[in-house]
Amino acid sequence: MNELSLFNRLFNNDDFGFCMPSYEHRNFATPTVDVKQTKDSYILDMDLPGKTENDVDLSLKDDVLTISSHEEEMKDAKSDKTEKEDDGEWLIRERRSYNFTRRFTLPQDVNADGVNATFKNGVLTVVLPRKPLAEPKKIAINVA
């Protein structure tokens, strides 16, 4: 296989459920990715607005590239229950945390030692250099 492939989206959440969680129960969004193939490399661009390079984990193991981020909720000194009436009360609170994990199965022609990543203006760019695949070797048959 000579292309990047996504793991099945049904298995892209942490509980490996058979359906995606409903909108009301999601506390994460999956960032979009563009992948371009050149003769020398694969180039993966992922939009991560509001993130920095310190917010993102990038790893490569067993030909699987994993990009993830986990941001904990910022806790106030006072709890929601002890807020004064003048401060108001939350009716909907969906921005508590932001989590995602994306996994990509890499093709055989990726040179894992040369992979590099840059982060600029909210875009993570991962360059996966290609290496030539081994040609099939002709084996001579000896006569006994």
Coordinates of C-alpha atoms in Angstrom, one line a residue:
M1 CA 0.0 0.0 0.0
N2 CA 1.5 3.3 -1.0
E3 CA -0.7 5.8 0.8
L4 CA -1.6 7.0 4.2
S5 CA -4.7 5.5 5.6
L6 CA -6.9 6.6 8.5
F7 CA -8.0 4.1 11.2
N8 CA -11.7 3.5 11.0
R9 CA -13.5 6.6 12.3
L10 CA -15.8 4.3 14.3
F11 CA -12.8 3.3 16.4
N12 CA -11.3 6.8 16.7
N13 CA -12.7 7.6 20.2
D14 CA -11.2 6.3 23.4
D15 CA -13.9 3.7 24.3
F16 CA -13.8 2.0 20.8
G17 CA -17.6 2.1 20.7
F18 CA -19.5 1.1 17.6
C19 CA -21.1 4.5 17.2
M20 CA -19.8 8.0 17.6
P21 CA -21.1 9.7 20.8
S22 CA -24.0 12.1 20.3
Y23 CA -23.3 15.8 20.0
E24 CA -24.5 16.5 23.5
H25 CA -21.9 14.1 25.0
R26 CA -18.9 15.0 22.9
N27 CA -16.2 17.0 24.7
F28 CA -13.8 16.9 21.8
A29 CA -13.6 17.7 18.1
T30 CA -11.5 15.9 15.6
P31 CA -9.2 18.3 13.6
T32 CA -9.2 18.0 9.9
V33 CA -6.1 16.9 8.0
D34 CA -4.8 17.4 4.4
V35 CA -2.2 14.9 3.1
K36 CA -0.2 15.5 0.0
Q37 CA 2.1 13.0 -1.7
T38 CA 5.2 14.1 -3.6
K39 CA 7.9 12.0 -5.1
D40 CA 10.1 12.6 -2.0
S41 CA 7.7 12.7 0.9
Y42 CA 4.2 12.7 2.3
I43 CA 3.1 16.0 3.8
L44 CA 0.4 16.1 6.5
D45 CA -1.2 19.4 7.5
M46 CA -3.5 19.6 10.5
D47 CA -5.4 22.7 11.6
L48 CA -5.1 23.3 15.3
P49 CA -6.3 26.8 16.0
G50 CA -5.6 28.1 19.4
K51 CA -3.0 25.4 20.1
T52 CA 0.7 25.6 20.4
E53 CA 3.4 22.9 19.8
N54 CA 3.3 22.3 23.6
D55 CA -0.3 21.3 23.4
V56 CA 0.2 18.5 20.9
D57 CA 1.7 15.0 21.3
L58 CA 3.2 13.4 18.2
S59 CA 4.5 9.8 18.2
L60 CA 5.4 7.1 15.7
K61 CA 5.3 3.4 16.7
D62 CA 5.0 0.3 14.5
D63 CA 4.3 2.3 11.4
V64 CA 1.4 4.2 13.1
L65 CA 1.6 8.0 13.4
T66 CA -0.4 9.2 16.4
I67 CA -1.3 12.9 16.9
S68 CA -3.2 13.8 20.1
S69 CA -4.0 16.6 22.5
H70 CA -5.6 16.8 25.9
E71 CA -6.6 20.0 27.6
E72 CA -8.0 20.0 31.1
E73 CA -10.8 22.3 32.2
M74 CA -9.6 25.5 33.9
K75 CA -11.0 25.3 37.4
D76 CA -12.2 28.4 39.2
A77 CA -11.5 28.9 42.9
K78 CA -15.2 28.5 43.6
S79 CA -17.4 25.7 42.4
D80 CA -20.4 26.2 40.2
K81 CA -22.7 25.6 43.1
T82 CA -21.2 28.3 45.3
E83 CA -21.5 31.1 42.7
K84 CA -23.5 34.1 43.7
E85 CA -26.9 34.6 42.0
D86 CA -25.5 37.8 40.4
D87 CA -22.8 35.8 38.6
G88 CA -25.5 33.8 36.8
E89 CA -25.7 30.1 36.3
W90 CA -24.5 28.0 33.4
L91 CA -27.3 26.7 31.1
I92 CA -24.9 25.0 28.6
R93 CA -21.2 24.4 29.1
E94 CA -19.6 22.6 26.2
R95 CA -16.1 24.3 26.3
R96 CA -14.7 22.5 29.3
S97 CA -12.1 20.4 27.6
Y98 CA -10.7 19.6 24.2
N99 CA -9.4 16.2 23.4
F100 CA -8.5 14.4 20.2
T101 CA -6.4 11.5 18.9
R102 CA -5.8 10.8 15.3
R103 CA -3.9 7.7 14.1
F104 CA -2.5 7.2 10.6
T105 CA -1.2 3.9 9.3
L106 CA 2.0 4.8 7.3
P107 CA 3.0 3.2 4.0
Q108 CA 6.0 0.9 3.8
D109 CA 8.0 3.5 2.0
V110 CA 8.2 6.0 4.9
N111 CA 11.6 6.7 6.3
A112 CA 10.7 6.8 10.0
D113 CA 14.1 8.2 11.0
G114 CA 13.6 11.3 8.9
V115 CA 10.1 12.3 10.1
N116 CA 9.9 15.9 11.2
A117 CA 7.2 18.3 12.3
T118 CA 6.7 22.1 12.5
F119 CA 4.0 24.2 14.0
K120 CA 3.2 27.6 12.6
N121 CA 0.1 29.8 12.8
G122 CA -2.1 27.0 14.3
V123 CA -1.1 24.5 11.6
L124 CA 0.9 21.3 12.4
T125 CA 2.9 20.1 9.4
V126 CA 4.4 16.7 9.5
V127 CA 6.8 15.7 6.7
L128 CA 7.2 12.0 6.2
P129 CA 10.2 11.4 3.8
R130 CA 10.0 8.5 1.4
K131 CA 12.6 5.8 0.8
P132 CA 12.8 3.5 -2.1
L133 CA 11.2 0.1 -1.6
A134 CA 13.4 -2.9 -2.1
E135 CA 13.2 -4.5 -5.5
P136 CA 12.3 -8.2 -5.7
K137 CA 15.5 -10.3 -5.9
K138 CA 15.8 -12.9 -8.5
I139 CA 17.0 -16.2 -7.0
A140 CA 18.9 -18.6 -9.2
I141 CA 17.9 -22.2 -9.1
N142 CA 20.8 -24.7 -9.0
V143 CA 20.6 -28.0 -10.7
A144 CA 21.3 -30.9 -8.4

